[in-house]
PDB file of C-alpha atoms in Angstrom:
ATOM      1  CA  MET A   2     -23.078 -16.504  -8.201  1.00  0.00           C
ATOM      2  CA  GLN A   3     -20.167 -17.911  -9.670  1.00  0.00           C
ATOM      3  CA  LEU A   4     -18.638 -15.633 -12.010  1.00  0.00           C
ATOM      4  CA  TYR A   5     -16.134 -16.404 -14.837  1.00  0.00           C
ATOM      5  CA  LEU A   6     -12.591 -13.969 -14.255  1.00  0.00           C
ATOM      6  CA  PRO A   7     -11.055 -14.608 -18.476  1.00  0.00           C
ATOM      7  CA  ILE A   8      -7.346 -13.274 -17.479  1.00  0.00           C
ATOM      8  CA  ALA A   9      -7.369 -15.199 -14.456  1.00  0.00           C
ATOM      9  CA  ASP A  10      -9.021 -18.261 -15.931  1.00  0.00           C
ATOM     10  CA  LEU A  11     -11.366 -19.714 -13.643  1.00  0.00           C
ATOM     11  CA  PRO A  12     -14.870 -18.804 -11.820  1.00  0.00           C
ATOM     12  CA  VAL A  13     -15.022 -16.605  -8.687  1.00  0.00           C
ATOM     13  CA  ASN A  14     -17.818 -15.987  -6.550  1.00  0.00           C
ATOM     14  CA  VAL A  15     -18.967 -12.488  -7.072  1.00  0.00           C
ATOM     15  CA  PHE A  16     -20.222 -11.881  -3.277  1.00  0.00           C
ATOM     16  CA  LEU A  17     -17.143 -13.282  -2.206  1.00  0.00           C
ATOM     17  CA  VAL A  18     -14.737 -10.894  -4.425  1.00  0.00           C
ATOM     18  CA  LEU A  19     -17.643  -7.712  -4.093  1.00  0.00           C
ATOM     19  CA  VAL A  20     -16.800  -8.392   0.278  1.00  0.00           C
ATOM     20  CA  MET A  21     -12.892  -8.553   0.170  1.00  0.00           C
ATOM     21  CA  GLY A  22     -12.952  -5.357  -1.803  1.00  0.00           C
ATOM     22  CA  ALA A  23     -14.972  -3.559   0.452  1.00  0.00           C
ATOM     23  CA  ALA A  24     -13.994  -4.802   3.423  1.00  0.00           C
ATOM     24  CA  VAL A  25     -10.052  -3.560   2.132  1.00  0.00           C
ATOM     25  CA  GLY A  26     -11.740  -0.473   0.795  1.00  0.00           C
ATOM     26  CA  PHE A  27     -12.620   0.034   5.029  1.00  0.00           C
ATOM     27  CA  VAL A  28      -9.159  -0.886   6.547  1.00  0.00           C
ATOM     28  CA  SER A  29      -7.646   1.454   3.458  1.00  0.00           C
ATOM     29  CA  GLY A  30      -9.986   4.806   3.837  1.00  0.00           C
ATOM     30  CA  MET A  31      -9.455   3.747   8.217  1.00  0.00           C
ATOM     31  CA  PHE A  32      -5.649   3.949   7.458  1.00  0.00           C
ATOM     32  CA  GLY A  33      -4.805   5.377   5.159  1.00  0.00           C
ATOM     33  CA  ILE A  34      -3.333   3.213   3.121  1.00  0.00           C
ATOM     34  CA  GLY A  35      -4.589   1.451  -0.268  1.00  0.00           C
ATOM     35  CA  GLY A  36      -4.791  -1.815   0.902  1.00  0.00           C
ATOM     36  CA  GLY A  37      -3.341  -3.944  -1.620  1.00  0.00           C
ATOM     37  CA  PHE A  38      -1.042  -5.598   1.237  1.00  0.00           C
ATOM     38  CA  LEU A  39      -4.473  -7.224   2.291  1.00  0.00           C
ATOM     39  CA  MET A  40      -6.150  -7.221  -1.312  1.00  0.00           C
ATOM     40  CA  THR A  41      -3.225  -9.253  -3.122  1.00  0.00           C
ATOM     41  CA  PRO A  42      -2.763 -12.178  -0.687  1.00  0.00           C
ATOM     42  CA  LEU A  43      -6.473 -12.417  -0.500  1.00  0.00           C
ATOM     43  CA  LEU A  44      -6.894 -12.971  -4.234  1.00  0.00           C
ATOM     44  CA  ILE A  45      -3.918 -15.001  -4.142  1.00  0.00           C
ATOM     45  CA  PHE A  46      -5.340 -16.989  -1.099  1.00  0.00           C
ATOM     46  CA  ILE A  47      -8.539 -18.073  -3.305  1.00  0.00           C
ATOM     47  CA  GLY A  48      -6.616 -19.461  -6.382  1.00  0.00           C
ATOM     48  CA  ILE A  49      -5.757 -15.839  -8.185  1.00  0.00           C
ATOM     49  CA  THR A  50      -2.446 -16.332  -9.953  1.00  0.00           C
ATOM     50  CA  PRO A  51       0.206 -14.421  -7.894  1.00  0.00           C
ATOM     51  CA  ALA A  52       0.886 -12.109 -11.307  1.00  0.00           C
ATOM     52  CA  VAL A  53      -2.722 -11.642 -12.178  1.00  0.00           C
ATOM     53  CA  ALA A  54      -3.621 -10.586  -8.742  1.00  0.00           C
ATOM     54  CA  VAL A  55      -0.521  -7.710  -8.198  1.00  0.00           C
ATOM     55  CA  ALA A  56      -1.787  -6.832 -11.847  1.00  0.00           C
ATOM     56  CA  SER A  57      -5.534  -6.415 -11.358  1.00  0.00           C
ATOM     57  CA  VAL A  58      -5.182  -5.010  -7.366  1.00  0.00           C
ATOM     58  CA  ALA A  59      -3.664  -1.920  -8.767  1.00  0.00           C
ATOM     59  CA  SER A  60      -7.254  -0.269 -10.151  1.00  0.00           C
ATOM     60  CA  HIS A  61      -8.572  -1.855  -7.295  1.00  0.00           C
ATOM     61  CA  ILE A  62      -5.772   1.213  -4.686  1.00  0.00           C
ATOM     62  CA  ALA A  63      -6.588   3.069  -7.084  1.00  0.00           C
ATOM     63  CA  ALA A  64     -10.047   3.231  -7.037  1.00  0.00           C
ATOM     64  CA  SER A  65     -10.043   3.138  -2.997  1.00  0.00           C
ATOM     65  CA  SER A  66      -7.121   5.589  -2.963  1.00  0.00           C
ATOM     66  CA  PHE A  67      -9.743   8.192  -5.186  1.00  0.00           C
ATOM     67  CA  SER A  68     -11.985   8.189  -2.957  1.00  0.00           C
ATOM     68  CA  GLY A  69      -9.869   8.685  -0.186  1.00  0.00           C
ATOM     69  CA  ALA A  70      -8.230  11.214  -1.425  1.00  0.00           C
ATOM     70  CA  LEU A  71     -11.351  12.880  -2.476  1.00  0.00           C
ATOM     71  CA  SER A  72     -12.763  12.983   1.558  1.00  0.00           C
ATOM     72  CA  TYR A  73      -9.225  14.505   2.320  1.00  0.00           C
ATOM     73  CA  TRP A  74      -8.933  16.626  -0.282  1.00  0.00           C
ATOM     74  CA  ARG A  75     -11.893  18.337   0.795  1.00  0.00           C
ATOM     75  CA  ARG A  76     -10.285  18.744   4.056  1.00  0.00           C
ATOM     76  CA  ARG A  77      -7.594  20.939   2.930  1.00  0.00           C
ATOM     77  CA  ALA A  78      -5.612  18.190   4.156  1.00  0.00           C
ATOM     78  CA  ILE A  79      -3.332  17.575   1.358  1.00  0.00           C
ATOM     79  CA  ASP A  80       0.107  18.987   0.611  1.00  0.00           C
ATOM     80  CA  PRO A  81      -0.285  19.801  -3.542  1.00  0.00           C
ATOM     81  CA  ALA A  82       3.156  20.705  -3.304  1.00  0.00           C
ATOM     82  CA  LEU A  83       4.906  17.461  -1.636  1.00  0.00           C
ATOM     83  CA  ALA A  84       2.928  15.524  -3.420  1.00  0.00           C
ATOM     84  CA  SER A  85       4.070  16.934  -6.630  1.00  0.00           C
ATOM     85  CA  VAL A  86       7.315  16.491  -5.914  1.00  0.00           C
ATOM     86  CA  LEU A  87       6.466  12.832  -4.358  1.00  0.00           C
ATOM     87  CA  LEU A  88       5.225  11.938  -7.397  1.00  0.00           C
ATOM     88  CA  CYS A  89       8.239  12.287  -9.945  1.00  0.00           C
ATOM     89  CA  GLY A  90       9.859  10.278  -7.992  1.00  0.00           C
ATOM     90  CA  GLY A  91       7.098   7.529  -8.330  1.00  0.00           C
ATOM     91  CA  VAL A  92       6.465   7.341 -11.756  1.00  0.00           C
ATOM     92  CA  THR A  93       9.210   6.829 -12.100  1.00  0.00           C
ATOM     93  CA  GLY A  94       9.553   3.852  -9.341  1.00  0.00           C
ATOM     94  CA  THR A  95       6.345   2.790 -10.783  1.00  0.00           C
ATOM     95  CA  ALA A  96       7.767   1.878 -14.499  1.00  0.00           C
ATOM     96  CA  LEU A  97      11.073   0.607 -13.388  1.00  0.00           C
ATOM     97  CA  GLY A  98       8.911  -1.972 -11.094  1.00  0.00           C
ATOM     98  CA  VAL A  99       6.896  -3.102 -14.031  1.00  0.00           C
ATOM     99  CA  TRP A 100       9.887  -3.350 -15.900  1.00  0.00           C
ATOM    100  CA  THR A 101      11.578  -5.584 -13.019  1.00  0.00           C
ATOM    101  CA  PHE A 102       8.290  -7.419 -12.715  1.00  0.00           C
ATOM    102  CA  THR A 103       8.231  -8.109 -16.698  1.00  0.00           C
ATOM    103  CA  GLN A 104      11.837  -9.310 -17.188  1.00  0.00           C
ATOM    104  CA  LEU A 105      11.027 -11.857 -13.455  1.00  0.00           C
ATOM    105  CA  ARG A 106       8.237 -13.350 -15.365  1.00  0.00           C
ATOM    106  CA  ALA A 107      10.136 -14.634 -18.282  1.00  0.00           C
ATOM    107  CA  LEU A 108      12.775 -15.878 -16.426  1.00  0.00           C
ATOM    108  CA  GLY A 109       9.893 -17.401 -14.496  1.00  0.00           C
ATOM    109  CA  GLN A 110      10.778 -16.687 -10.969  1.00  0.00           C
ATOM    110  CA  LEU A 111       7.959 -14.180 -10.717  1.00  0.00           C
ATOM    111  CA  ASP A 112       5.588 -15.816  -8.201  1.00  0.00           C
ATOM    112  CA  LEU A 113       8.048 -17.365  -5.887  1.00  0.00           C
ATOM    113  CA  MET A 114       9.338 -13.295  -5.646  1.00  0.00           C
ATOM    114  CA  ILE A 115       5.935 -12.356  -4.692  1.00  0.00           C
ATOM    115  CA  ALA A 116       5.376 -14.555  -2.260  1.00  0.00           C
ATOM    116  CA  LEU A 117       8.787 -13.919  -0.671  1.00  0.00           C
ATOM    117  CA  SER A 118       9.018  -9.848  -0.967  1.00  0.00           C
ATOM    118  CA  TYR A 119       5.266  -9.957   1.154  1.00  0.00           C
ATOM    119  CA  VAL A 120       6.889 -12.264   4.026  1.00  0.00           C
ATOM    120  CA  VAL A 121       9.697 -10.455   4.715  1.00  0.00           C
ATOM    121  CA  LEU A 122       8.254  -6.924   4.070  1.00  0.00           C
ATOM    122  CA  LEU A 123       5.297  -7.158   6.189  1.00  0.00           C
ATOM    123  CA  THR A 124       5.939  -8.707   8.676  1.00  0.00           C
ATOM    124  CA  THR A 125       9.731  -6.236   9.568  1.00  0.00           C
ATOM    125  CA  VAL A 126       7.099  -3.398   8.474  1.00  0.00           C
ATOM    126  CA  GLY A 127       4.021  -5.181  11.052  1.00  0.00           C
ATOM    127  CA  SER A 128       6.510  -6.191  13.631  1.00  0.00           C
ATOM    128  CA  LEU A 129       8.238  -2.264  13.774  1.00  0.00           C
ATOM    129  CA  MET A 130       4.793  -0.576  13.264  1.00  0.00           C
ATOM    130  CA  PHE A 131       3.138  -2.877  15.900  1.00  0.00           C
ATOM    131  CA  SER A 132       5.740  -2.023  18.947  1.00  0.00           C
ATOM    132  CA  GLU A 133       5.963   1.354  18.249  1.00  0.00           C
ATOM    133  CA  GLY A 134       2.718   1.555  18.201  1.00  0.00           C
ATOM    134  CA  LEU A 135       2.654  -0.149  21.757  1.00  0.00           C
ATOM    135  CA  ARG A 136       5.149   1.958  22.834  1.00  0.00           C
ATOM    136  CA  ALA A 137       2.933   5.049  22.016  1.00  0.00           C
ATOM    137  CA  LEU A 138      -0.176   3.643  23.745  1.00  0.00           C
ATOM    138  CA  MET A 139       1.799   2.931  26.806  1.00  0.00           C
ATOM    139  CA  ARG A 140       3.385   6.069  27.402  1.00  0.00           C
ATOM    140  CA  THR A 141      -0.348   7.794  26.383  1.00  0.00           C
ATOM    141  CA  ARG A 142      -1.530   5.634  29.240  1.00  0.00           C
ATOM    142  CA  ARG A 143       1.272   6.798  32.036  1.00  0.00           C
ATOM    143  CA  GLY A 144       0.624  10.314  31.029  1.00  0.00           C
ATOM    144  CA  ALA A 145       4.397  10.250  29.723  1.00  0.00           C
ATOM    145  CA  LEU A 146       5.391  13.040  26.957  1.00  0.00           C
ATOM    146  CA  PRO A 147       5.883  11.390  23.452  1.00  0.00           C
ATOM    147  CA  PRO A 148      10.254  11.811  22.614  1.00  0.00           C
ATOM    148  CA  ARG A 149      11.329  15.121  21.619  1.00  0.00           C
ATOM    149  CA  ARG A 150      11.909  14.924  17.249  1.00  0.00           C
ATOM    150  CA  THR A 151      15.202  16.644  16.203  1.00  0.00           C
ATOM    151  CA  HIS A 152      16.581  17.438  12.702  1.00  0.00           C
ATOM    152  CA  ASN A 153      18.426  14.252  11.507  1.00  0.00           C
ATOM    153  CA  TRP A 154      20.839  14.152   7.997  1.00  0.00           C
ATOM    154  CA  ILE A 155      18.089  14.308   5.820  1.00  0.00           C
ATOM    155  CA  HIS A 156      17.323  17.908   7.263  1.00  0.00           C
ATOM    156  CA  GLY A 157      21.049  19.099   6.066  1.00  0.00           C
ATOM    157  CA  LEU A 158      20.465  17.381   2.536  1.00  0.00           C
ATOM    158  CA  PRO A 159      20.921  20.630  -0.246  1.00  0.00           C
ATOM    159  CA  LEU A 160      18.005  21.554  -3.324  1.00  0.00           C
ATOM    160  CA  LYS A 161      15.039  22.608  -0.111  1.00  0.00           C
ATOM    161  CA  MET A 162      12.367  23.388  -1.038  1.00  0.00           C
ATOM    162  CA  ARG A 163       9.264  24.963   1.291  1.00  0.00           C
ATOM    163  CA  PHE A 164       6.141  23.164   1.352  1.00  0.00           C
ATOM    164  CA  LYS A 165       3.569  24.943   2.560  1.00  0.00           C
ATOM    165  CA  ARG A 166       0.796  23.715   3.353  1.00  0.00           C
ATOM    166  CA  SER A 167       2.537  21.062   5.499  1.00  0.00           C
ATOM    167  CA  LYS A 168       4.835  24.368   6.981  1.00  0.00           C
ATOM    168  CA  ILE A 169       8.469  22.495   6.237  1.00  0.00           C
ATOM    169  CA  TYR A 170      11.137  23.227   4.624  1.00  0.00           C
ATOM    170  CA  LEU A 171      12.432  20.402   3.095  1.00  0.00           C
ATOM    171  CA  SER A 172      15.471  18.943   0.220  1.00  0.00           C
ATOM    172  CA  VAL A 173      13.241  17.586  -2.928  1.00  0.00           C
ATOM    173  CA  ILE A 174      15.941  14.591  -2.854  1.00  0.00           C
ATOM    174  CA  PRO A 175      14.592  12.288   0.012  1.00  0.00           C
ATOM    175  CA  VAL A 176      11.608  13.149  -0.937  1.00  0.00           C
ATOM    176  CA  VAL A 177      12.351  11.875  -4.850  1.00  0.00           C
ATOM    177  CA  VAL A 178      13.417   8.975  -3.434  1.00  0.00           C
ATOM    178  CA  VAL A 179      11.058   8.024  -1.550  1.00  0.00           C
ATOM    179  CA  GLY A 180       8.514   8.102  -4.121  1.00  0.00           C
ATOM    180  CA  ILE A 181      10.797   6.080  -6.222  1.00  0.00           C
ATOM    181  CA  VAL A 182      10.989   3.412  -3.295  1.00  0.00           C
ATOM    182  CA  ILE A 183       7.082   3.449  -3.574  1.00  0.00           C
ATOM    183  CA  GLY A 184       6.698   3.080  -6.708  1.00  0.00           C
ATOM    184  CA  PHE A 185       8.667   0.444  -7.506  1.00  0.00           C
ATOM    185  CA  ILE A 186       7.419  -1.271  -4.211  1.00  0.00           C
ATOM    186  CA  GLY A 187       3.643  -1.014  -5.517  1.00  0.00           C
ATOM    187  CA  ALA A 188       4.233  -2.303  -9.692  1.00  0.00           C
ATOM    188  CA  ILE A 189       6.315  -5.526  -7.915  1.00  0.00           C
ATOM    189  CA  MET A 190       4.201  -6.615  -5.077  1.00  0.00           C
ATOM    190  CA  GLY A 191       0.179  -4.894  -6.200  1.00  0.00           C
ATOM    191  CA  ILE A 192       0.691  -2.675  -2.790  1.00  0.00           C
ATOM    192  CA  GLY A 193      -0.278   0.857  -2.925  1.00  0.00           C
ATOM    193  CA  GLY A 194       3.185   1.636  -0.399  1.00  0.00           C
ATOM    194  CA  GLY A 195       1.058   3.679   2.114  1.00  0.00           C
ATOM    195  CA  PHE A 196       2.542   1.492   5.662  1.00  0.00           C
ATOM    196  CA  ILE A 197       5.399   1.884   4.398  1.00  0.00           C
ATOM    197  CA  LEU A 198       5.523   5.955   3.255  1.00  0.00           C
ATOM    198  CA  VAL A 199       3.216   7.017   6.334  1.00  0.00           C
ATOM    199  CA  PRO A 200       5.627   6.179   8.618  1.00  0.00           C
ATOM    200  CA  ILE A 201       8.626   7.364   6.561  1.00  0.00           C
ATOM    201  CA  MET A 202       6.851  10.812   5.800  1.00  0.00           C
ATOM    202  CA  ILE A 203       6.491  11.119   9.727  1.00  0.00           C
ATOM    203  CA  TYR A 204       9.760   9.862  11.211  1.00  0.00           C
ATOM    204  CA  LEU A 205      12.432  10.825   8.397  1.00  0.00           C
ATOM    205  CA  LEU A 206      10.728  13.651   6.700  1.00  0.00           C
ATOM    206  CA  ARG A 207       8.922  15.212   9.520  1.00  0.00           C
ATOM    207  CA  VAL A 208       5.817  16.421   7.625  1.00  0.00           C
ATOM    208  CA  PRO A 209       2.784  16.650  10.181  1.00  0.00           C
ATOM    209  CA  THR A 210       0.695  13.926  10.936  1.00  0.00           C
ATOM    210  CA  SER A 211      -2.104  16.856   9.854  1.00  0.00           C
ATOM    211  CA  THR A 212      -0.977  16.186   5.797  1.00  0.00           C
ATOM    212  CA  VAL A 213       0.540  12.890   5.855  1.00  0.00           C
ATOM    213  CA  ILE A 214      -2.523  10.605   4.944  1.00  0.00           C
ATOM    214  CA  GLY A 215      -3.985  12.353   2.383  1.00  0.00           C
ATOM    215  CA  THR A 216      -0.437  13.694   0.406  1.00  0.00           C
ATOM    216  CA  SER A 217       0.091   9.419   0.860  1.00  0.00           C
ATOM    217  CA  MET A 218      -3.509   8.602  -1.137  1.00  0.00           C
ATOM    218  CA  VAL A 219      -2.084  11.255  -3.587  1.00  0.00           C
ATOM    219  CA  LEU A 220       0.927   9.373  -5.298  1.00  0.00           C
ATOM    220  CA  THR A 221      -0.793   5.704  -4.069  1.00  0.00           C
ATOM    221  CA  LEU A 222      -3.147   7.037  -6.742  1.00  0.00           C
ATOM    222  CA  VAL A 223      -1.701   8.388  -9.730  1.00  0.00           C
ATOM    223  CA  THR A 224       1.750   5.507  -9.396  1.00  0.00           C
ATOM    224  CA  MET A 225      -1.348   2.946  -9.241  1.00  0.00           C
ATOM    225  CA  LEU A 226      -3.306   4.326 -11.882  1.00  0.00           C
ATOM    226  CA  PHE A 227      -0.073   4.139 -13.852  1.00  0.00           C
ATOM    227  CA  ALA A 228       0.704   0.755 -12.824  1.00  0.00           C
ATOM    228  CA  THR A 229      -2.686  -0.752 -14.061  1.00  0.00           C
ATOM    229  CA  MET A 230      -2.015   1.379 -17.586  1.00  0.00           C
ATOM    230  CA  LEU A 231       1.618  -0.066 -17.652  1.00  0.00           C
ATOM    231  CA  HIS A 232       0.654  -4.338 -16.725  1.00  0.00           C
ATOM    232  CA  ALA A 233      -2.260  -4.067 -19.165  1.00  0.00           C
ATOM    233  CA  VAL A 234      -0.212  -2.651 -22.228  1.00  0.00           C
ATOM    234  CA  THR A 235       3.008  -5.016 -21.269  1.00  0.00           C
ATOM    235  CA  ASN A 236       2.350  -7.955 -19.220  1.00  0.00           C
ATOM    236  CA  HIS A 237      -1.335  -8.500 -20.518  1.00  0.00           C
ATOM    237  CA  LEU A 238      -2.437  -9.185 -16.612  1.00  0.00           C
ATOM    238  CA  VAL A 239      -5.174  -7.092 -16.026  1.00  0.00           C
ATOM    239  CA  ASP A 240      -7.658  -8.777 -15.456  1.00  0.00           C
ATOM    240  CA  ALA A 241     -11.094  -6.192 -15.952  1.00  0.00           C
ATOM    241  CA  VAL A 242     -13.379  -7.876 -14.601  1.00  0.00           C
ATOM    242  CA  LEU A 243     -12.628  -8.685 -11.459  1.00  0.00           C
ATOM    243  CA  ALA A 244     -10.798  -5.111 -11.445  1.00  0.00           C
ATOM    244  CA  LEU A 245     -14.302  -3.781 -11.198  1.00  0.00           C
ATOM    245  CA  ILE A 246     -15.798  -5.860  -8.959  1.00  0.00           C
ATOM    246  CA  LEU A 247     -12.907  -5.235  -6.849  1.00  0.00           C
ATOM    247  CA  MET A 248     -13.102  -1.267  -7.840  1.00  0.00           C
ATOM    248  CA  VAL A 249     -17.170  -1.124  -6.533  1.00  0.00           C
ATOM    249  CA  GLY A 250     -16.299  -2.941  -3.530  1.00  0.00           C
ATOM    250  CA  GLY A 251     -14.007  -0.564  -2.656  1.00  0.00           C
ATOM    251  CA  VAL A 252     -15.042   2.700  -2.987  1.00  0.00           C
ATOM    252  CA  THR A 253     -17.579   1.989  -0.768  1.00  0.00           C
ATOM    253  CA  GLY A 254     -15.665   0.704   1.820  1.00  0.00           C
ATOM    254  CA  ALA A 255     -13.052   3.514   1.894  1.00  0.00           C
ATOM    255  CA  GLN A 256     -16.151   5.956   2.565  1.00  0.00           C
ATOM    256  CA  PHE A 257     -16.808   4.269   5.927  1.00  0.00           C
ATOM    257  CA  GLY A 258     -13.556   3.872   6.688  1.00  0.00           C
ATOM    258  CA  ALA A 259     -12.693   7.475   6.451  1.00  0.00           C
ATOM    259  CA  ARG A 260     -15.180   8.141   8.522  1.00  0.00           C
ATOM    260  CA  ALA A 261     -14.245   5.298  11.244  1.00  0.00           C
ATOM    261  CA  GLY A 262     -10.580   6.200  10.737  1.00  0.00           C
ATOM    262  CA  GLN A 263     -11.754  10.145  12.377  1.00  0.00           C
ATOM    263  CA  LYS A 264     -12.567   8.817  15.982  1.00  0.00           C
ATOM    264  CA  ILE A 265      -9.339   6.598  16.717  1.00  0.00           C
ATOM    265  CA  ARG A 266      -6.406   8.000  18.070  1.00  0.00           C
ATOM    266  CA  GLY A 267      -3.458   7.548  15.838  1.00  0.00           C
ATOM    267  CA  GLU A 268      -1.483   5.913  18.912  1.00  0.00           C
ATOM    268  CA  GLN A 269      -4.001   3.173  18.223  1.00  0.00           C
ATOM    269  CA  LEU A 270      -4.222   3.715  14.583  1.00  0.00           C
ATOM    270  CA  ARG A 271      -0.921   2.632  14.231  1.00  0.00           C
ATOM    271  CA  LEU A 272      -0.654  -0.368  16.503  1.00  0.00           C
ATOM    272  CA  LEU A 273      -4.314  -1.718  14.666  1.00  0.00           C
ATOM    273  CA  LEU A 274      -2.420  -1.246  11.694  1.00  0.00           C
ATOM    274  CA  GLY A 275       1.309  -3.090  12.865  1.00  0.00           C
ATOM    275  CA  LEU A 276      -0.724  -6.218  14.214  1.00  0.00           C
ATOM    276  CA  LEU A 277      -2.681  -6.494  10.807  1.00  0.00           C
ATOM    277  CA  ILE A 278       0.340  -6.287   8.598  1.00  0.00           C
ATOM    278  CA  LEU A 279       2.408  -8.570  10.700  1.00  0.00           C
ATOM    279  CA  SER A 280      -0.493 -11.187  10.661  1.00  0.00           C
ATOM    280  CA  VAL A 281      -0.833 -10.986   6.967  1.00  0.00           C
ATOM    281  CA  GLY A 282       2.592 -11.724   6.768  1.00  0.00           C
ATOM    282  CA  VAL A 283       2.638 -14.185   9.072  1.00  0.00           C
ATOM    283  CA  ARG A 284      -0.268 -15.799   7.272  1.00  0.00           C
ATOM    284  CA  PHE A 285       1.604 -15.375   3.665  1.00  0.00           C
ATOM    285  CA  ALA A 286       5.048 -17.876   5.790  1.00  0.00           C
ATOM    286  CA  ILE A 287       2.253 -19.994   6.945  1.00  0.00           C
ATOM    287  CA  GLU A 288       1.066 -20.729   3.465  1.00  0.00           C
ATOM    288  CA  LEU A 289       4.652 -20.531   2.200  1.00  0.00           C
ATOM    289  CA  VAL A 290       6.240 -23.473   4.222  1.00  0.00           C
ATOM    290  CA  ILE A 291       3.084 -25.616   4.406  1.00  0.00           C
ATOM    291  CA  GLN A 292       2.168 -25.315   0.762  1.00  0.00           C
ATOM    292  CA  PRO A 293       4.879 -24.346  -1.404  1.00  0.00           C
ATOM    293  CA  SER A 294       2.792 -26.632  -3.886  1.00  0.00           C
ATOM    294  CA  ASP A 295      -0.311 -25.145  -4.230  1.00  0.00           C
ATOM    295  CA  LEU A 296       0.981 -21.510  -4.163  1.00  0.00           C
ATOM    296  CA  PHE A 297       3.342 -22.254  -6.684  1.00  0.00           C
ATOM    297  CA  THR A 298       1.912 -25.030  -9.023  1.00  0.00           C
ATOM    298  CA  ILE A 299      -1.474 -24.845  -9.694  1.00  0.00           C
ATOM    299  CA  ARG A 300      -0.659 -20.545 -10.411  1.00  0.00           C
ATOM    300  CA  GLU A 301       1.662 -21.060 -12.973  1.00  0.00           C
ATOM    301  CA  LEU A 302      -0.611 -23.562 -14.487  1.00  0.00           C
ATOM    302  CA  GLY A 303      -2.989 -20.707 -14.623  1.00  0.00           C
ATOM    303  CA  VAL A 304      -0.553 -18.283 -16.143  1.00  0.00           C
ATOM    304  CA  SER A 305       0.210 -20.026 -18.942  1.00  0.00           C
ATOM    305  CA  GLY A 306      -3.320 -21.251 -19.741  1.00  0.00           C
TER     306      GLY A 306
END
């Protein structure tokens, strides 16, 4: 069944987009991430322009994150205070990211920047997460104890605040900075940033894993809603029809993914997530090298049309 997308300016198979939304929603709920790092490239690969894909996927990420965050909220696995501080930076970073997105589009460099950002970010983060997850899995099989966590320079910063739900005493400075970075990246690349935020919160900020995923999803939910609004108002690139189809599939898949994620050990989740991120980055690099004209020329015509 073909459906015409008015902003993307091309017809798509409704069932294909629904399945894509459900699959990415499943991944989102399972790993506690927004899923945009997977959805945006998938849309680009089926012919959606990078600019429209980034702007429209933000709403899908928000819907999937809402579904997942609601599940974690019911289990009291969200730290409201930590989420509030993260959002102070996240909203600022999102606004800055949308402004940068608009400037790059005006200069005609947006598509190339999105593609290169995906290749560099996903291959780097995916490699690091895969290697760390593999080491953790090997330690578990040998029965070795995990390395002892020690406080770093971040815990010596001023303006400290006690986050009762997470049971940590931490400066708000690095928390706000992390929020700004995640919001900025999300607005430009159409990703929730959870696959970056979760490792940072665990390994740098020492936030307990019991509250990391739920708190991460709250930040993703709010920043992606804000990004959708800004993209719709300033760039007029949000395809409402595409976003609606993705949201229906995403909300459904996220519920099943959250249940599946509870049955898999933490080190296995990190290993699988790292492998998934790395594979998407490599796939994007191959597309960029082999068929650069297909990746940009056709898309640019779609934007101008």
